[in-house]
Amino acid sequence: MKVTKTLAAGLVSLSILATTAACGGSDEGPADGEMQVMMFPGVAYRLPVMVAQEKGFFDDADVKIDIIAQPNNLQGIQAIEATKSQAGMMSATTFAQGVQAGSDVKMFCGGIRYAQSAIIATADSELPSVDDGATPEEVLKALDGKKVGAQTPAGSGFQMLLEAAFDEAGVKDITWVNVGGSNSVTQASLQNGDVDAAQASPPGTQTLEENGVSKTLIYMPEHTSIYRDLYGSGWVGPTKWLDDNPETAKSFCDATAKALDYIADEANHDEVRAIFMKDTGVNDETVADAVLATYVDYSADVPVDVLEASFAKYEELGITKPEPALDATELVDTVGR
């Protein structure tokens, strides 16, 4: 498939990397019971952490966290290393590629069961959508020969997974454009005609649609086997830090698990919605409620068997290489759960 790389995206990435690295953790690392957690601003996966922070679950577990913004347009494990963080939410594809590239990291706490990716287009686009009655194959094939915005750079595991879903549908002629994970950039790219469609994730998918900016063409986990059968994302940290700080890692995971239970309790819905809206900047309760419904796909447990099957599929798809071999039983630090 064709690939488009933009100088502007590279310059933004380098600029943010330099700024973030400058304010990252020290070479000595955090004190006992403390950790730096790297997360993208405004994304849905932050909610369990924010709820745990707001409700004192981290305090109860004797762990203190410092939240730092993840550099945009930079693969997650590179960002962990650049910011000297102890935890970051990584897609399983990014995790696998990072390990094979030599990064000494492990997944120690679960996150999202599926990669919650959707393909969206402008609200007035003539592209077919599943919601309008088109089949998943018709939706994907309609994008043959089009420009599609991906949230990560071409060649990254997350982008290659998306490409594999198109390949499975027989779609080979896509020009990939890295638009990053920002709602505003995705919106501008669609409205300016820089891309014909774009990848989006909660809360961006719901926000842009509710605001009349876009329509969802297809939600990938619901309609493609590649997304439905493979693991989404989990919390990843440096192996040395995990080995030296098992109790802190466990406390972080226990607190986020408690937060997920709190989110799932309907009695807490209004409070959770308020925390979500404050953190993400979403100002529409309908959008917030739509995103909150997606937390059924979250769990603090890491399904090692699903991760192992995902690694095997990544090798089959060419996302990872046969060597060095990826063994989920060795790459999941069970002290977290």
PDB file of C-alpha atoms in Angstrom, residues 130-276:
ATOM      1  CA  VAL A 130     -22.664  -0.104   8.162  1.00  0.00           C
ATOM      2  CA  ASP A 131     -25.297   1.963   9.972  1.00  0.00           C
ATOM      3  CA  ASP A 132     -26.886   2.771   6.603  1.00  0.00           C
ATOM      4  CA  GLY A 133     -27.108  -0.895   5.665  1.00  0.00           C
ATOM      5  CA  ALA A 134     -23.819  -1.502   3.854  1.00  0.00           C
ATOM      6  CA  THR A 135     -21.910  -4.694   4.599  1.00  0.00           C
ATOM      7  CA  PRO A 136     -18.495  -4.401   6.269  1.00  0.00           C
ATOM      8  CA  GLU A 137     -16.867  -5.587   3.033  1.00  0.00           C
ATOM      9  CA  GLU A 138     -18.690  -2.892   1.031  1.00  0.00           C
ATOM     10  CA  VAL A 139     -17.546  -0.207   3.470  1.00  0.00           C
ATOM     11  CA  LEU A 140     -13.896  -1.214   3.317  1.00  0.00           C
ATOM     12  CA  LYS A 141     -13.866  -1.777  -0.444  1.00  0.00           C
ATOM     13  CA  ALA A 142     -15.348   1.683  -1.001  1.00  0.00           C
ATOM     14  CA  LEU A 143     -12.100   3.062   0.444  1.00  0.00           C
ATOM     15  CA  ASP A 144      -9.946   1.355  -2.201  1.00  0.00           C
ATOM     16  CA  GLY A 145      -7.885   4.082  -3.866  1.00  0.00           C
ATOM     17  CA  LYS A 146      -8.676   6.592  -1.097  1.00  0.00           C
ATOM     18  CA  LYS A 147      -6.596   8.454   1.475  1.00  0.00           C
ATOM     19  CA  VAL A 148      -7.147   7.162   4.997  1.00  0.00           C
ATOM     20  CA  GLY A 149      -5.896   8.855   8.154  1.00  0.00           C
ATOM     21  CA  ALA A 150      -4.214   6.578  10.695  1.00  0.00           C
ATOM     22  CA  GLN A 151      -3.603   7.460  14.335  1.00  0.00           C
ATOM     23  CA  THR A 152       0.012   6.290  14.318  1.00  0.00           C
ATOM     24  CA  PRO A 153       2.827   6.434  11.738  1.00  0.00           C
ATOM     25  CA  ALA A 154       2.875   4.042   8.788  1.00  0.00           C
ATOM     26  CA  GLY A 155       4.841   0.942   9.726  1.00  0.00           C
ATOM     27  CA  SER A 156       3.841   1.093  13.382  1.00  0.00           C
ATOM     28  CA  GLY A 157       2.042  -1.956  14.721  1.00  0.00           C
ATOM     29  CA  PHE A 158      -1.218  -0.101  15.293  1.00  0.00           C
ATOM     30  CA  GLN A 159      -1.286   1.166  11.692  1.00  0.00           C
ATOM     31  CA  MET A 160      -0.272  -2.217  10.293  1.00  0.00           C
ATOM     32  CA  LEU A 161      -3.161  -3.856  12.142  1.00  0.00           C
ATOM     33  CA  LEU A 162      -5.560  -1.463  10.442  1.00  0.00           C
ATOM     34  CA  GLU A 163      -3.898  -2.151   7.110  1.00  0.00           C
ATOM     35  CA  ALA A 164      -4.258  -5.888   7.687  1.00  0.00           C
ATOM     36  CA  ALA A 165      -8.015  -5.495   8.166  1.00  0.00           C
ATOM     37  CA  PHE A 166      -8.218  -3.780   4.777  1.00  0.00           C
ATOM     38  CA  ASP A 167      -6.007  -6.461   3.216  1.00  0.00           C
ATOM     39  CA  GLU A 168      -8.342  -9.143   4.580  1.00  0.00           C
ATOM     40  CA  ALA A 169     -11.183  -7.439   2.685  1.00  0.00           C
ATOM     41  CA  GLY A 170      -9.091  -7.371  -0.511  1.00  0.00           C
ATOM     42  CA  VAL A 171      -8.402  -3.634  -0.334  1.00  0.00           C
ATOM     43  CA  LYS A 172      -4.821  -2.956  -1.418  1.00  0.00           C
ATOM     44  CA  ASP A 173      -4.702   0.604  -2.729  1.00  0.00           C
ATOM     45  CA  ILE A 174      -4.763   2.881   0.326  1.00  0.00           C
ATOM     46  CA  THR A 175      -2.698   6.013   0.817  1.00  0.00           C
ATOM     47  CA  TRP A 176      -1.993   6.181   4.544  1.00  0.00           C
ATOM     48  CA  VAL A 177      -1.711   9.595   6.160  1.00  0.00           C
ATOM     49  CA  ASN A 178      -0.589   9.925   9.777  1.00  0.00           C
ATOM     50  CA  VAL A 179      -3.090  12.289  11.442  1.00  0.00           C
ATOM     51  CA  GLY A 180      -2.260  11.298  15.036  1.00  0.00           C
ATOM     52  CA  GLY A 181      -4.802  10.819  17.794  1.00  0.00           C
ATOM     53  CA  SER A 182      -6.027  14.402  18.172  1.00  0.00           C
ATOM     54  CA  ASN A 183      -9.734  15.024  17.515  1.00  0.00           C
ATOM     55  CA  SER A 184      -9.026  18.502  16.171  1.00  0.00           C
ATOM     56  CA  VAL A 185      -6.409  17.258  13.694  1.00  0.00           C
ATOM     57  CA  THR A 186      -8.678  14.409  12.571  1.00  0.00           C
ATOM     58  CA  GLN A 187     -11.551  16.829  12.084  1.00  0.00           C
ATOM     59  CA  ALA A 188      -9.414  19.302  10.150  1.00  0.00           C
ATOM     60  CA  SER A 189      -7.942  16.551   7.988  1.00  0.00           C
ATOM     61  CA  LEU A 190     -11.411  15.337   7.031  1.00  0.00           C
ATOM     62  CA  GLN A 191     -12.919  18.777   6.456  1.00  0.00           C
ATOM     63  CA  ASN A 192      -9.909  20.018   4.447  1.00  0.00           C
ATOM     64  CA  GLY A 193     -10.002  16.951   2.224  1.00  0.00           C
ATOM     65  CA  ASP A 194      -6.530  15.821   3.311  1.00  0.00           C
ATOM     66  CA  VAL A 195      -8.056  12.388   3.862  1.00  0.00           C
ATOM     67  CA  ASP A 196     -11.257  10.728   2.673  1.00  0.00           C
ATOM     68  CA  ALA A 197     -11.730   8.819   5.926  1.00  0.00           C
ATOM     69  CA  ALA A 198      -9.877   8.487   9.205  1.00  0.00           C
ATOM     70  CA  GLN A 199      -9.342   6.186  12.140  1.00  0.00           C
ATOM     71  CA  ALA A 200     -10.909   7.351  15.414  1.00  0.00           C
ATOM     72  CA  SER A 201     -11.283   6.055  18.962  1.00  0.00           C
ATOM     73  CA  PRO A 202     -13.410   7.015  21.981  1.00  0.00           C
ATOM     74  CA  PRO A 203     -14.222   9.718  22.851  1.00  0.00           C
ATOM     75  CA  GLY A 204     -13.288  11.240  19.487  1.00  0.00           C
ATOM     76  CA  THR A 205     -15.577   8.943  17.518  1.00  0.00           C
ATOM     77  CA  GLN A 206     -18.628   9.868  19.577  1.00  0.00           C
ATOM     78  CA  THR A 207     -17.763  13.563  19.952  1.00  0.00           C
ATOM     79  CA  LEU A 208     -17.263  14.224  16.250  1.00  0.00           C
ATOM     80  CA  GLU A 209     -20.415  12.314  15.308  1.00  0.00           C
ATOM     81  CA  GLU A 210     -22.574  13.959  17.968  1.00  0.00           C
ATOM     82  CA  ASN A 211     -21.338  17.393  16.856  1.00  0.00           C
ATOM     83  CA  GLY A 212     -22.419  16.653  13.286  1.00  0.00           C
ATOM     84  CA  VAL A 213     -18.855  16.693  12.005  1.00  0.00           C
ATOM     85  CA  SER A 214     -18.579  13.058  10.988  1.00  0.00           C
ATOM     86  CA  LYS A 215     -20.363   9.766  10.537  1.00  0.00           C
ATOM     87  CA  THR A 216     -19.047   6.356  11.512  1.00  0.00           C
ATOM     88  CA  LEU A 217     -18.504   4.066   8.550  1.00  0.00           C
ATOM     89  CA  ILE A 218     -17.564   0.970  10.545  1.00  0.00           C
ATOM     90  CA  TYR A 219     -16.615   0.000  14.103  1.00  0.00           C
ATOM     91  CA  MET A 220     -13.767  -2.441  13.538  1.00  0.00           C
ATOM     92  CA  PRO A 221     -14.091  -4.824  16.546  1.00  0.00           C
ATOM     93  CA  GLU A 222     -17.751  -5.406  15.763  1.00  0.00           C
ATOM     94  CA  HIS A 223     -17.289  -6.147  12.078  1.00  0.00           C
ATOM     95  CA  THR A 224     -13.746  -7.469  11.435  1.00  0.00           C
ATOM     96  CA  SER A 225     -12.192 -10.637  12.844  1.00  0.00           C
ATOM     97  CA  ILE A 226      -8.723  -9.099  13.090  1.00  0.00           C
ATOM     98  CA  TYR A 227      -9.944  -6.540  15.610  1.00  0.00           C
ATOM     99  CA  ARG A 228     -12.469  -8.796  17.330  1.00  0.00           C
ATOM    100  CA  ASP A 229     -10.076 -11.680  18.016  1.00  0.00           C
ATOM    101  CA  LEU A 230      -6.903  -9.829  18.996  1.00  0.00           C
ATOM    102  CA  TYR A 231      -6.027  -8.096  22.268  1.00  0.00           C
ATOM    103  CA  GLY A 232      -6.336  -4.325  22.440  1.00  0.00           C
ATOM    104  CA  SER A 233      -4.122  -2.497  24.926  1.00  0.00           C
ATOM    105  CA  GLY A 234      -2.591  -2.897  28.376  1.00  0.00           C
ATOM    106  CA  TRP A 235      -0.368  -1.067  30.829  1.00  0.00           C
ATOM    107  CA  VAL A 236       3.319  -1.504  30.035  1.00  0.00           C
ATOM    108  CA  GLY A 237       6.352  -0.602  32.131  1.00  0.00           C
ATOM    109  CA  PRO A 238      10.153  -1.006  32.108  1.00  0.00           C
ATOM    110  CA  THR A 239      11.149  -4.488  33.273  1.00  0.00           C
ATOM    111  CA  LYS A 240      13.790  -3.207  35.684  1.00  0.00           C
ATOM    112  CA  TRP A 241      11.326  -0.897  37.405  1.00  0.00           C
ATOM    113  CA  LEU A 242       8.745  -3.674  37.647  1.00  0.00           C
ATOM    114  CA  ASP A 243      11.343  -6.044  39.133  1.00  0.00           C
ATOM    115  CA  ASP A 244      12.450  -3.421  41.673  1.00  0.00           C
ATOM    116  CA  ASN A 245       8.954  -2.154  42.534  1.00  0.00           C
ATOM    117  CA  PRO A 246       6.514  -5.100  42.443  1.00  0.00           C
ATOM    118  CA  GLU A 247       4.299  -3.757  45.223  1.00  0.00           C
ATOM    119  CA  THR A 248       3.931  -0.347  43.572  1.00  0.00           C
ATOM    120  CA  ALA A 249       3.015  -1.979  40.248  1.00  0.00           C
ATOM    121  CA  LYS A 250       0.493  -4.220  41.998  1.00  0.00           C
ATOM    122  CA  SER A 251      -0.990  -1.271  43.870  1.00  0.00           C
ATOM    123  CA  PHE A 252      -1.444   0.670  40.628  1.00  0.00           C
ATOM    124  CA  CYS A 253      -3.221  -2.260  39.019  1.00  0.00           C
ATOM    125  CA  ASP A 254      -5.374  -2.966  42.068  1.00  0.00           C
ATOM    126  CA  ALA A 255      -6.465   0.682  42.221  1.00  0.00           C
ATOM    127  CA  THR A 256      -7.428   0.767  38.533  1.00  0.00           C
ATOM    128  CA  ALA A 257      -9.333  -2.514  38.960  1.00  0.00           C
ATOM    129  CA  LYS A 258     -11.256  -0.955  41.833  1.00  0.00           C
ATOM    130  CA  ALA A 259     -11.949   2.068  39.638  1.00  0.00           C
ATOM    131  CA  LEU A 260     -13.348  -0.151  36.882  1.00  0.00           C
ATOM    132  CA  ASP A 261     -15.722  -1.733  39.377  1.00  0.00           C
ATOM    133  CA  TYR A 262     -16.749   1.754  40.466  1.00  0.00           C
ATOM    134  CA  ILE A 263     -17.356   2.795  36.850  1.00  0.00           C
ATOM    135  CA  ALA A 264     -19.479  -0.304  36.230  1.00  0.00           C
ATOM    136  CA  ASP A 265     -21.787   0.419  39.174  1.00  0.00           C
ATOM    137  CA  GLU A 266     -24.826   2.237  37.818  1.00  0.00           C
ATOM    138  CA  ALA A 267     -25.232   4.043  41.152  1.00  0.00           C
ATOM    139  CA  ASN A 268     -22.020   5.942  40.416  1.00  0.00           C
ATOM    140  CA  HIS A 269     -22.934   6.891  36.857  1.00  0.00           C
ATOM    141  CA  ASP A 270     -23.487  10.621  37.349  1.00  0.00           C
ATOM    142  CA  GLU A 271     -20.282  11.043  39.325  1.00  0.00           C
ATOM    143  CA  VAL A 272     -18.239   8.998  36.849  1.00  0.00           C
ATOM    144  CA  ARG A 273     -19.706  10.955  33.949  1.00  0.00           C
ATOM    145  CA  ALA A 274     -18.690  14.219  35.616  1.00  0.00           C
ATOM    146  CA  ILE A 275     -15.116  12.972  36.101  1.00  0.00           C
ATOM    147  CA  PHE A 276     -14.982  11.828  32.482  1.00  0.00           C
TER     148      PHE A 276
END
